[in-house]
Coordinates of C-alpha atoms in Angstrom, one line a residue:
M1421 CA 115.4 122.4 77.6
E1422 CA 112.8 124.5 79.4
N1423 CA 110.5 121.5 79.7
L1424 CA 113.0 119.4 81.6
T1425 CA 112.1 119.0 85.3
P1426 CA 114.8 118.6 88.0
L1427 CA 115.6 115.0 88.8
G1428 CA 114.1 113.9 92.1
L1429 CA 115.9 112.0 94.9
N1430 CA 114.3 108.8 93.7
W1431 CA 116.6 108.9 90.7
L1432 CA 119.6 108.6 93.0
I1433 CA 118.0 105.4 94.3
K1434 CA 118.0 104.0 90.8
E1435 CA 121.6 105.0 90.3
W1436 CA 122.7 103.2 93.5
D1437 CA 120.8 100.1 92.5
K1438 CA 122.5 100.1 89.0
I1439 CA 125.9 100.7 90.6
S1440 CA 125.3 97.8 93.0
E1441 CA 124.1 95.5 90.2
A1442 CA 127.1 96.3 88.0
L1443 CA 129.6 95.7 90.9
H1444 CA 127.9 92.5 91.9
E1445 CA 128.0 91.2 88.3
T1446 CA 131.7 92.1 88.0
L1447 CA 133.0 91.1 91.4
G1448 CA 130.4 88.8 92.9
S1449 CA 130.4 88.7 96.7
G1450 CA 133.4 91.0 96.7
S1451 CA 131.1 93.8 95.7
A1452 CA 129.7 93.9 99.3
L1453 CA 133.0 95.3 100.7
I1454 CA 133.2 98.0 98.0
L1455 CA 129.6 99.0 98.4
R1456 CA 130.1 99.2 102.2
Y1457 CA 133.2 101.5 101.7
I1458 CA 131.2 103.7 99.4
G1459 CA 128.6 104.0 102.0
M1460 CA 131.2 104.7 104.7
G1461 CA 132.5 107.6 102.7
I1462 CA 129.0 109.0 102.4
G1463 CA 128.3 108.6 106.2
K1464 CA 131.6 110.1 107.2
G1465 CA 131.0 113.1 104.9
Y1466 CA 127.6 113.7 106.4
A1467 CA 128.9 113.4 109.9
E1468 CA 131.7 115.9 109.2
N1469 CA 129.0 118.4 108.1
I1470 CA 127.2 118.3 111.5
K1471 CA 130.2 117.8 113.7
G1472 CA 130.7 121.5 114.6
Y1473 CA 127.2 121.9 116.1
G1474 CA 128.1 120.3 119.5
L1475 CA 125.4 117.7 119.2
T1476 CA 125.0 114.8 121.7
F1477 CA 125.4 111.3 120.4
Y1478 CA 121.6 110.9 120.4
E1479 CA 121.0 114.2 118.6
S1480 CA 123.5 113.0 115.9
L1481 CA 121.5 109.8 115.5
Q1482 CA 118.4 111.9 114.9
F1483 CA 120.2 113.7 112.1
L1484 CA 121.1 110.4 110.5
R1485 CA 117.5 109.2 110.7
E1486 CA 116.4 112.4 109.0
Y1487 CA 119.2 112.0 106.3
F1488 CA 117.8 108.5 105.5
I1489 CA 114.3 110.0 105.1
K1490 CA 115.4 113.0 103.0
R1491 CA 117.4 110.8 100.7
T1492 CA 114.5 108.3 100.4
L1493 CA 116.7 105.5 101.6
G1494 CA 114.2 104.2 104.2
K1495 CA 113.1 104.7 107.8
L1496 CA 116.0 104.2 110.1
K1497 CA 115.5 103.4 113.8
F1498 CA 118.0 102.9 116.5
S1499 CA 117.4 100.9 119.7
D1500 CA 119.3 99.2 122.6
I1501 CA 121.8 102.1 122.5
K1502 CA 124.6 101.8 125.1
M1503 CA 126.6 104.9 125.1
E1504 CA 129.4 103.6 127.3
S1505 CA 130.2 100.8 124.9
V1506 CA 128.9 102.6 121.7
S1507 CA 126.7 99.7 120.8
G1508 CA 123.1 99.1 119.7
K1509 CA 120.8 98.0 117.0
A1510 CA 119.9 99.7 113.7
E1511 CA 116.7 98.8 111.8
I1512 CA 115.7 100.1 108.4
R1513 CA 112.2 99.7 107.1
E1514 CA 110.5 100.7 103.9
I1515 CA 113.8 100.6 101.9
K1516 CA 113.4 102.3 98.5
L1517 CA 116.4 100.5 97.0
Q1518 CA 115.4 97.5 94.9
N1519 CA 118.7 95.7 94.5
P1520 CA 119.4 93.5 97.6
H1521 CA 123.2 94.2 97.2
S1522 CA 122.5 97.9 97.7
R1523 CA 121.9 97.3 101.4
Y1524 CA 125.6 97.3 101.9
I1525 CA 125.7 101.0 101.0
L1526 CA 123.2 101.6 103.8
Y1527 CA 125.3 99.6 106.4
G1528 CA 128.3 101.6 105.2
I1529 CA 126.6 104.9 105.7
I1530 CA 125.7 103.9 109.3
V1531 CA 129.3 102.7 110.0
G1532 CA 130.9 105.8 108.5
F1533 CA 128.6 108.2 110.3
L1534 CA 129.1 106.4 113.7
E1535 CA 132.9 106.3 113.2
E1536 CA 133.1 110.0 112.5
V1537 CA 130.8 111.0 115.3
T1538 CA 132.4 108.7 118.0
E1539 CA 136.0 108.7 116.6
K1540 CA 136.1 105.0 117.1
K1541 CA 136.2 102.0 114.8
I1542 CA 132.7 100.5 114.4
Y1543 CA 131.7 97.0 113.4
V1544 CA 128.2 96.3 112.0
Q1545 CA 126.8 92.8 111.6
E1546 CA 123.5 92.1 109.8
T1547 CA 121.1 90.2 112.0
R1548 CA 118.0 90.2 109.8
N1549 CA 117.5 90.5 106.1
E1550 CA 114.0 90.8 104.7
F1551 CA 115.1 93.2 102.0
P1552 CA 113.5 95.6 101.0
T1553 CA 110.9 95.5 103.8
L1554 CA 113.2 95.3 106.7
I1555 CA 116.9 94.9 107.5
E1556 CA 118.5 94.9 111.0
A1557 CA 122.0 95.0 112.2
R1558 CA 123.9 95.3 115.5
F1559 CA 126.8 97.7 115.8
R1560 CA 129.6 98.0 118.4
V1561 CA 133.1 99.4 118.8
V1562 CA 135.9 97.2 117.4
E1563 CA 138.2 96.2 120.2
G1564 CA 141.9 96.6 119.8

């Protein structure tokens, strides 16, 4: 037992890919919704942890970018942010996940995080998919 080394964060990536693969094999396209909800739970949980620090919206986005890097999920970048309408664009590069269905977890993390930080319902739509090199999505508040 002494010779065992701690598992790195890269192992978590393999686990998410295997979970995504198993769900997709079992549920087909329905797995996307489940994977997104798993991601939303992760994102909301992370946002809850930083909520008490009195961060601005932009500072909160910086924490999410750092979370993606620390968890070896990829390099997250936000652009076209409009605070008044809580909308903008999210871009993820250098994604370490290998299963294309795993990207729904990433979108879910973003949605869950934004919903918890803004206390509004958020909609994310994929606009570009060059997985695993680059994925892009637009986000906005859900009306009504």
